[in-house]
Structures are given as structure tokens and as C-alpha cells.
Coordinates of C-alpha atoms in Angstrom, one line a residue:
X13 CA 104.6 61.5 115.4
X14 CA 101.6 63.7 116.1
X15 CA 100.6 65.1 112.8
X16 CA 97.2 65.9 110.9
X17 CA 95.6 63.8 108.3
X18 CA 96.2 64.9 104.8
X19 CA 94.1 67.9 104.0
X20 CA 92.9 68.3 100.4
X21 CA 96.0 66.7 98.9
X22 CA 98.6 68.5 100.7
X23 CA 101.3 67.6 103.1
X24 CA 100.5 66.9 106.7
X25 CA 101.2 69.6 109.1
X26 CA 104.8 69.9 110.6
X27 CA 105.4 68.7 113.9
X28 CA 107.0 72.1 114.6
X29 CA 104.3 74.6 114.5
X30 CA 104.7 77.6 112.2
X31 CA 103.5 80.2 114.7
X32 CA 104.9 83.0 112.7
X33 CA 102.6 82.1 109.9
X34 CA 99.7 81.8 112.2
X35 CA 100.2 85.3 113.6
X36 CA 100.6 86.8 110.2
X37 CA 97.2 85.4 109.2
X38 CA 95.7 86.8 112.5
X39 CA 97.0 90.2 111.4
X40 CA 95.4 89.6 108.0
X41 CA 92.2 88.8 109.8
X42 CA 92.4 92.0 111.7
X43 CA 92.8 94.0 108.5
X44 CA 89.9 92.2 106.9
X45 CA 87.4 92.7 109.7
X46 CA 88.6 96.2 110.4
X47 CA 87.9 97.0 106.8
X48 CA 84.6 95.3 106.8
X49 CA 83.4 97.3 109.9
X50 CA 84.7 100.8 108.8
X51 CA 81.8 101.9 106.7
X52 CA 79.4 101.5 109.9
X53 CA 81.6 104.1 111.7
X54 CA 82.0 106.3 108.7
X55 CA 78.7 106.2 107.2
X56 CA 77.5 109.8 107.6
X57 CA 80.7 111.4 106.1
X58 CA 80.9 108.8 103.4
X59 CA 77.2 109.4 102.4
X60 CA 77.7 113.3 102.4
X61 CA 81.0 113.1 100.4
X62 CA 79.6 110.7 97.7
X63 CA 76.2 112.6 97.5
X64 CA 74.0 109.7 98.6
X65 CA 71.6 108.8 101.5
X66 CA 73.1 106.9 104.5
X67 CA 70.8 104.0 103.4
X68 CA 72.4 103.8 100.0
X69 CA 76.0 104.1 101.6
X70 CA 75.0 101.3 104.0
X71 CA 74.8 98.9 101.1
X72 CA 78.6 98.9 101.3
X73 CA 78.2 96.5 104.2
X74 CA 75.3 94.4 102.6
X75 CA 77.5 93.9 99.3
X76 CA 80.5 92.6 101.2
X77 CA 78.5 90.1 103.2
X78 CA 76.6 88.8 100.0
X79 CA 79.7 88.3 97.9
X80 CA 81.4 86.6 101.0
X81 CA 78.6 84.1 101.2
X82 CA 78.8 83.4 97.3
X83 CA 82.8 83.2 97.5
X84 CA 82.5 80.8 100.4
X85 CA 80.8 78.3 98.2
X86 CA 82.9 78.7 95.1
X87 CA 86.4 79.5 96.2
X88 CA 87.7 76.0 96.9
X89 CA 86.6 74.8 93.4
X90 CA 87.8 77.9 91.6
X91 CA 91.3 77.8 93.1
X92 CA 91.6 74.0 93.2
X93 CA 94.8 74.0 91.2
X94 CA 96.6 76.9 92.8
X95 CA 99.2 76.7 95.8
X96 CA 97.4 77.7 98.9
X97 CA 100.1 80.2 99.8
X98 CA 99.4 82.0 96.7
X99 CA 95.7 82.1 97.4
X100 CA 96.1 83.3 100.8
X101 CA 98.5 86.1 99.6
X102 CA 95.9 87.0 97.0
X103 CA 93.4 87.7 99.7
X104 CA 95.7 90.3 101.3
X105 CA 96.3 91.8 97.9
X106 CA 92.6 92.1 97.4
X107 CA 92.3 93.7 100.9
X108 CA 94.8 96.3 99.8
X109 CA 93.1 96.9 96.5
X110 CA 89.7 97.1 98.0
X111 CA 90.7 99.9 100.5
X112 CA 92.6 101.8 97.8
X113 CA 89.7 101.8 95.5
X114 CA 87.2 103.0 98.3
X115 CA 89.6 105.7 99.4
X116 CA 89.9 107.2 96.0
X117 CA 86.3 106.3 94.7
X118 CA 84.4 109.4 93.4
X119 CA 81.1 107.5 93.2
X120 CA 79.1 105.0 95.2
X121 CA 79.3 102.6 92.4
X122 CA 83.3 102.3 92.7
X123 CA 83.0 102.2 96.4
X124 CA 80.8 99.1 96.0
X125 CA 83.1 97.7 93.5
X126 CA 85.8 97.8 96.1
X127 CA 83.7 96.2 98.7
X128 CA 83.2 93.3 96.2
X129 CA 86.8 92.7 96.3
X130 CA 86.7 92.8 100.0
X131 CA 83.8 90.3 100.1
X132 CA 85.9 87.9 97.9
X133 CA 88.8 88.1 100.3
X134 CA 86.7 87.7 103.5
X135 CA 84.7 84.7 102.1
X136 CA 87.9 83.1 100.7
X137 CA 90.0 83.6 103.8
X138 CA 87.4 82.1 106.3
X139 CA 86.7 79.2 103.9
X140 CA 90.3 78.2 104.1
X141 CA 91.1 79.2 107.6
X142 CA 90.5 75.8 109.3
X143 CA 92.3 73.9 106.5
X144 CA 95.2 76.2 106.7
X145 CA 95.5 75.9 110.4
X146 CA 95.7 72.1 109.8
X147 CA 98.8 72.6 107.7
X148 CA 100.7 75.0 109.9
X149 CA 100.5 73.2 113.3
X150 CA 100.3 69.7 114.7
X151 CA 96.7 68.3 115.1
X152 CA 96.7 68.8 118.9
X153 CA 97.5 72.6 118.4
X154 CA 94.8 73.3 115.7
X155 CA 92.3 74.8 118.2
X156 CA 95.0 77.1 119.6
X157 CA 96.0 78.2 116.1
X158 CA 92.4 78.9 115.2
X159 CA 92.0 80.8 118.5
X160 CA 94.9 83.0 117.5
X161 CA 93.6 83.6 114.0
X162 CA 90.1 84.5 115.4
X163 CA 91.6 86.9 118.0
X164 CA 92.0 89.3 115.0
X165 CA 88.3 89.3 114.8
X166 CA 87.9 90.2 118.4
X167 CA 90.5 92.9 118.3
X168 CA 88.9 94.4 115.2
X169 CA 85.5 94.3 117.0
X170 CA 87.0 96.4 119.8
X171 CA 89.1 98.7 117.8
X172 CA 87.5 99.3 114.3
X173 CA 84.4 101.3 115.0
X174 CA 85.7 103.6 117.7
X175 CA 89.0 104.1 115.9
X176 CA 87.4 104.6 112.5
X177 CA 85.0 107.3 114.0
X178 CA 87.7 109.0 115.7
X179 CA 90.2 109.2 112.9
X180 CA 87.6 109.9 110.4
X181 CA 86.8 113.0 112.3
X182 CA 90.5 113.9 112.5
X183 CA 91.8 113.1 109.0
X184 CA 88.7 112.3 106.9
X185 CA 87.0 109.0 106.0
X186 CA 89.3 108.4 102.8
X187 CA 92.5 108.6 104.8
X188 CA 91.0 106.2 107.2
X189 CA 90.8 103.6 104.4
X190 CA 94.3 104.6 103.5
X191 CA 95.5 103.6 106.9
X192 CA 93.7 100.3 106.4
X193 CA 95.8 99.9 103.1
X194 CA 99.0 100.3 105.3
X195 CA 97.6 97.5 107.7
X196 CA 96.9 95.3 104.7
X197 CA 100.3 95.9 103.4
X198 CA 101.9 95.0 106.7
X199 CA 99.9 91.7 106.7
X200 CA 100.9 90.9 103.2
X201 CA 104.8 91.5 103.9
X202 CA 104.6 89.2 107.1
X203 CA 102.7 86.5 105.1
X204 CA 105.2 86.6 102.3
X205 CA 107.9 86.0 104.9
X206 CA 106.4 83.2 106.9
X207 CA 103.7 81.3 104.8
X208 CA 105.0 78.0 103.5
X209 CA 104.1 76.5 100.2
X210 CA 100.9 74.5 100.4
X211 CA 99.9 72.2 97.5
X212 CA 96.4 72.5 96.2
X213 CA 93.9 69.8 95.7
X214 CA 92.9 69.4 91.9
X215 CA 90.0 67.2 93.0
X216 CA 87.8 69.8 94.8
X217 CA 84.7 70.7 92.7
X218 CA 81.3 72.2 93.3
X219 CA 79.8 68.7 93.8
X220 CA 82.3 68.1 96.6
X221 CA 80.6 70.5 98.8
X222 CA 77.3 68.8 98.4
X223 CA 78.9 65.3 99.1
X224 CA 80.5 66.8 102.2
X225 CA 77.2 68.0 103.5
X226 CA 75.7 64.5 103.1
X227 CA 78.3 62.9 105.3
X228 CA 77.0 61.6 108.6
X229 CA 76.3 64.2 111.1
X230 CA 77.5 67.1 108.8
X231 CA 74.0 68.3 107.8
X232 CA 72.8 68.5 111.5
X233 CA 76.1 70.1 112.6
X234 CA 75.7 72.9 110.0
X235 CA 72.0 73.3 111.2
X236 CA 73.2 73.8 114.8
X237 CA 75.8 76.1 113.6
X238 CA 73.2 78.1 111.7
X239 CA 71.0 78.3 114.8
X240 CA 73.9 79.4 117.1
X241 CA 75.0 82.2 114.8
X242 CA 71.3 83.3 114.0
X243 CA 70.6 83.6 117.7
X244 CA 73.8 85.6 118.3
X245 CA 73.5 88.0 115.3
X246 CA 69.7 88.6 116.4
X247 CA 70.9 89.6 119.8
X248 CA 74.0 91.7 118.7
X249 CA 72.1 93.7 116.0
X250 CA 69.5 94.8 118.6
X251 CA 71.7 95.2 121.6
X252 CA 72.0 99.0 121.4
X253 CA 68.2 99.7 121.4
X254 CA 67.8 97.2 124.2
X255 CA 70.3 99.0 126.3
X256 CA 69.0 102.4 125.6
X257 CA 65.2 101.5 125.9
X258 CA 65.2 98.7 128.5
X259 CA 68.3 99.2 130.5
X260 CA 68.1 103.0 130.3
X261 CA 71.7 103.8 129.9
X262 CA 73.0 107.0 128.3
X263 CA 75.7 107.1 125.6
X264 CA 78.5 106.8 128.0
X265 CA 77.1 103.8 129.7
X266 CA 76.4 102.2 126.3
X267 CA 80.0 102.7 125.3
X268 CA 81.4 101.1 128.4
X269 CA 79.0 98.2 128.1
X270 CA 79.9 97.6 124.4
X271 CA 83.6 98.0 125.2
X272 CA 83.2 95.3 128.0
X273 CA 81.5 93.1 125.4
X274 CA 84.4 93.5 123.0
X275 CA 87.1 92.9 125.6
X276 CA 85.2 89.9 126.9
X277 CA 84.9 88.5 123.4
X278 CA 88.6 88.8 122.9
X279 CA 89.3 87.0 126.1
X280 CA 86.8 84.2 125.2
X281 CA 88.6 83.8 121.9
X282 CA 91.9 83.7 123.4
X283 CA 90.9 81.1 125.9
X284 CA 88.9 79.0 123.5
X285 CA 92.0 77.1 122.4
X286 CA 92.8 75.7 125.8
X287 CA 89.0 74.9 126.4
X288 CA 88.9 73.0 123.0
X289 CA 92.0 71.0 123.7
X290 CA 90.1 69.5 126.7
X291 CA 86.6 69.0 125.2
X292 CA 85.2 70.1 121.9
X293 CA 81.9 68.6 122.7
X294 CA 81.5 70.5 125.9
X295 CA 82.3 73.7 124.3
X296 CA 79.9 73.2 121.4
X297 CA 77.2 72.4 123.9
X298 CA 77.9 74.9 126.7
X299 CA 78.5 78.1 124.9
X300 CA 75.1 78.4 123.3
X301 CA 73.3 77.1 126.3
X302 CA 75.1 79.9 128.4
X303 CA 74.2 82.6 125.9
X304 CA 70.5 81.2 125.8
X305 CA 70.3 81.4 129.7
X306 CA 71.8 85.0 129.4
X307 CA 69.1 86.0 126.9
X308 CA 66.4 84.8 129.1
X309 CA 67.8 86.6 132.1
X310 CA 68.2 89.9 130.2
X311 CA 64.3 89.6 129.3
X312 CA 63.4 88.8 132.9
X313 CA 65.5 91.4 134.7
X314 CA 64.2 94.9 135.2
X315 CA 66.3 98.1 134.9
X316 CA 69.6 96.8 136.4
X317 CA 72.4 98.4 134.3
X318 CA 75.2 96.7 136.3
X319 CA 73.7 93.3 136.0
X320 CA 72.9 93.9 132.2
X321 CA 76.6 94.9 131.7
X322 CA 77.9 91.8 133.4
X323 CA 75.4 89.7 131.5
X324 CA 76.4 91.3 128.2
X325 CA 80.2 90.8 128.9
X326 CA 79.5 87.2 129.7
X327 CA 77.6 86.7 126.5
X328 CA 80.6 88.3 124.7
X329 CA 83.0 85.9 126.3
X330 CA 80.9 82.9 125.5
X331 CA 80.5 83.8 121.8
X332 CA 84.2 84.4 121.6
X333 CA 84.7 80.6 121.7
X334 CA 82.0 79.8 119.3
X335 CA 83.7 80.5 115.9
X336 CA 86.8 78.6 117.1
X337 CA 84.8 75.8 118.2
X338 CA 82.8 75.1 115.0
X339 CA 85.9 75.7 112.9
X340 CA 87.6 73.0 115.1
X341 CA 84.5 70.9 114.5
X342 CA 85.1 71.1 110.8
X343 CA 88.6 70.0 111.0
X344 CA 87.6 66.8 113.1
X345 CA 84.5 66.0 111.0
X346 CA 85.9 66.4 107.6
X347 CA 89.7 66.5 107.9
X348 CA 90.1 65.4 104.2
X349 CA 87.8 68.1 103.0
X350 CA 88.3 70.9 105.4
X351 CA 88.1 73.7 102.7
X352 CA 84.6 72.5 101.5
X353 CA 83.6 72.1 105.1
X354 CA 84.9 75.5 105.8
X355 CA 82.9 76.9 102.9
X356 CA 79.7 75.5 104.2
X357 CA 80.6 77.1 107.6
X358 CA 81.1 80.4 106.1
X359 CA 78.0 80.1 104.1
X360 CA 76.0 79.3 107.2
X361 CA 77.4 82.1 109.1
X362 CA 76.6 84.6 106.4
X363 CA 73.0 83.3 106.1
X364 CA 72.7 83.7 109.9
X365 CA 73.7 87.3 109.8
X366 CA 71.0 87.8 107.2
X367 CA 68.5 85.8 109.1
X368 CA 69.3 87.4 112.6
X369 CA 69.1 90.9 111.3
X370 CA 65.9 90.3 109.1
X371 CA 63.8 88.2 111.5
X372 CA 65.0 90.0 114.4
X373 CA 63.9 93.3 112.7
X374 CA 60.4 91.9 112.2
X375 CA 60.1 90.8 115.7
X376 CA 61.6 94.1 117.1
X377 CA 58.9 96.0 115.2
X378 CA 56.2 93.8 116.9
X379 CA 57.6 93.1 120.3
X380 CA 60.5 95.3 120.9
X381 CA 64.0 94.4 121.9
X382 CA 62.8 92.1 124.7
X383 CA 61.0 90.0 122.0
X384 CA 64.1 89.7 120.0
X385 CA 66.2 88.6 122.9
X386 CA 63.5 86.0 123.9
X387 CA 63.5 84.7 120.3
X388 CA 67.3 84.6 120.4
X389 CA 67.4 82.8 123.6
X390 CA 64.9 80.1 122.3
X391 CA 67.0 79.7 119.1
X392 CA 70.2 79.1 121.1
X393 CA 68.5 76.5 123.3
X394 CA 67.2 74.8 120.2
X395 CA 70.9 74.8 119.0
X396 CA 71.9 73.3 122.2
X397 CA 69.4 70.5 121.8
X398 CA 70.7 69.7 118.3
X399 CA 74.3 69.5 119.4
X400 CA 73.3 67.3 122.2
X401 CA 71.2 65.0 120.3
X402 CA 73.0 64.8 117.0
X403 CA 76.7 65.3 117.6
X404 CA 77.6 63.6 120.9
X405 CA 78.0 60.2 119.5
X406 CA 80.1 61.1 116.6
X407 CA 83.5 59.7 116.3
X408 CA 85.0 63.2 115.7
X409 CA 83.9 64.1 119.3
X410 CA 85.2 60.9 120.8
X411 CA 88.3 62.7 122.2
X412 CA 86.2 65.5 123.7

């Protein structure tokens, strides 16, 4: 029988995969990430309605990321005695409550309170995503299940910003958040119908995460993960000014290139499961290497809009496999503590978002977008070296 190891005190995964539950979680991911991105596309009308500056309104995004990072470190310990089905359903309830509160909030303070709820839901869900996949499908199908879950991220990346902006103009920003409430409700109903009971682990505590980080290869793996995501978010944060200033494209060309990035990212995520089933180590190694090479190429090339568009799309496709690959690495490295490992993974990603934007901003002010892309490429090559030197011999990669 091909089943997973026990995860955090729960039953092994069924030999018959629960794909309905997996897709219900993917819809939940789509709802979470859509809600996370909405303020970026609705910032101006939100600020005007609330009577604050756009800079203050933008803190709705900052608060969500900060709370998600803290939640990722605490959620497994805080919910260690609660059925995982109930915990996952609670995240969808928080998604609905967050969007309702933001939609009707008369002040920025209440908007931020709603975004705190969303941060808890995002941090909690990502922490448990790998462990949940291990319980819903056989071991060999875990990468495919994770790629389905993460496809919700890619779809939200493509749809959330343009749809939020479009519908915000037609029906107002508050009604856009009410539409997000409907999306969350649909996800909750589907999850109620498909998610099985998943027994908790009463032994998971805060010190467990420290113990997991001290396991062989885990610390260096998290370091490599941090470098990969830092390199990506530095690139992605300053992609628009690069395309406008260095590539010389107008608003229409910019929209087409960004759409190409989003579509390619979705394709990369969708294909990641098949790639990972063949070789986890190759995927962990090849994706940041390819992204680093693309970063160098973008710096070296002159104003070649078509070439830049192709390279940006290739970057999107390569990065599409990255979250799935590192989540799969967690399930194979610490299968008995996948939730704690997932918490470390989410914390590393949230820290990478902060570092990529902050350090990238300092470099941008001094060297422009080319300097940011060069630093991003160097960071990604460094990540490739860490993966190559530190993870290749690990038993968890023996099958890859």
C-alpha cells in the first residue's frame, strides 16, 4: 500500500485521493490571495473614501503580511488539540469575516482590523497546506495535490488586480470586497462538503519548531528557500519600473507583459506536480538557476521589448514551480512535523517579501532597476549553490 507516513499524530493519507477536498482548498487559496491583492488595485478609492493618504491605506497590505508571518510560527502550537478540518474551515470563516469587516468599515482602523483576520487565515493556511496534502492523497501524489492548491495563487495573481480595478470602477470598492465574501462562502461550503476529519497533534509546541529547524539539512534548506524567494520578490517588486524605464514599453505593453507573466506562472504551477514526481532535487536546483540566468540576461540586453517579454514569462513559469517544490521538500524532509516545517517555510517567505522589497528599494534608489535585477540574479545563483552543496546528499532527495 502506497501511503504517507503519520503526520502530526493523524491517520495516513487514503490510498484513494480526496481530489474534491484538494480542489476545495484551491478555491479557498484563490479567495485568500484575491483578498490579499485587492487593496493594491483599489488603493486610490479606498484612501479617498476613508479620508487617509494612499500611503496609510497601503498599510492594509503590510499588516496582512506581518500577521501572516507571526501566525505561521504560532498556529500549529495554538491549535494542537483541534481537528484540522475545523481549523481549515475556520480560516475560510476568517476570510469571510475579514472581507465583510473591510467592506463596511467606516475607518482605516477597522479596515486594518479586518486585514489582521485575513493575515491569520493566510499564515495559518499556508502553514498547514503541505501537511494537509499529505493527509488527502497518497504519498506519490502529494506534489500534484500541492500544485493544484498553489494554482489558486497563480489564478489570483492573474485575475485579482485587473478584476479588482475594473469592478471597483463599476460598483465601488466596498462592493468588490462583498464579491470576495461570496467567493469565500463558496469555498467554505465546498470544504464543508469534502474535507474529512483530520485528528490533531497534541504534542506540537513552540519548541517543536526550533527542534525541527535543528534537524540535519533543515536550516540550510530554509536558508536556500529564503534566498530564492528574496531574489524573486526583489525582481517582482521592481519589475514595472524596469519595464517602463529600461524596456521602454507603454501602459498597453506593460499590461501584456504582466499578463504573460501571470499566465506563465499558472502554467508553471500546473506542471510542477509532474516535474516533481520525476525529480525534486532537479526542480529545487534548476528553477532558481534559470531565474538567475534570466536576471543576468535582462540586465545585459538593451531595449528589446519582445525579448524582455519572453524572458519575463519564462521567469513566471520557473517561479510557478518554486512554492510547490519547497512545500514538497518540507513533506519529505520532516514528514512527521510537516506543520512545524510549513510554519518555518511560511515565515521564510514572509521575511523574503520584506527583504526583497526593502533591500531592493535601497538598491533601486542607488542603481536603478538594473541594479536590483543584478542583485536578484546573484541571490538566486547563491541559492542554487546552497541547494547543490547542502541538499543533494539528503535521504529525502534520494528518490529525486
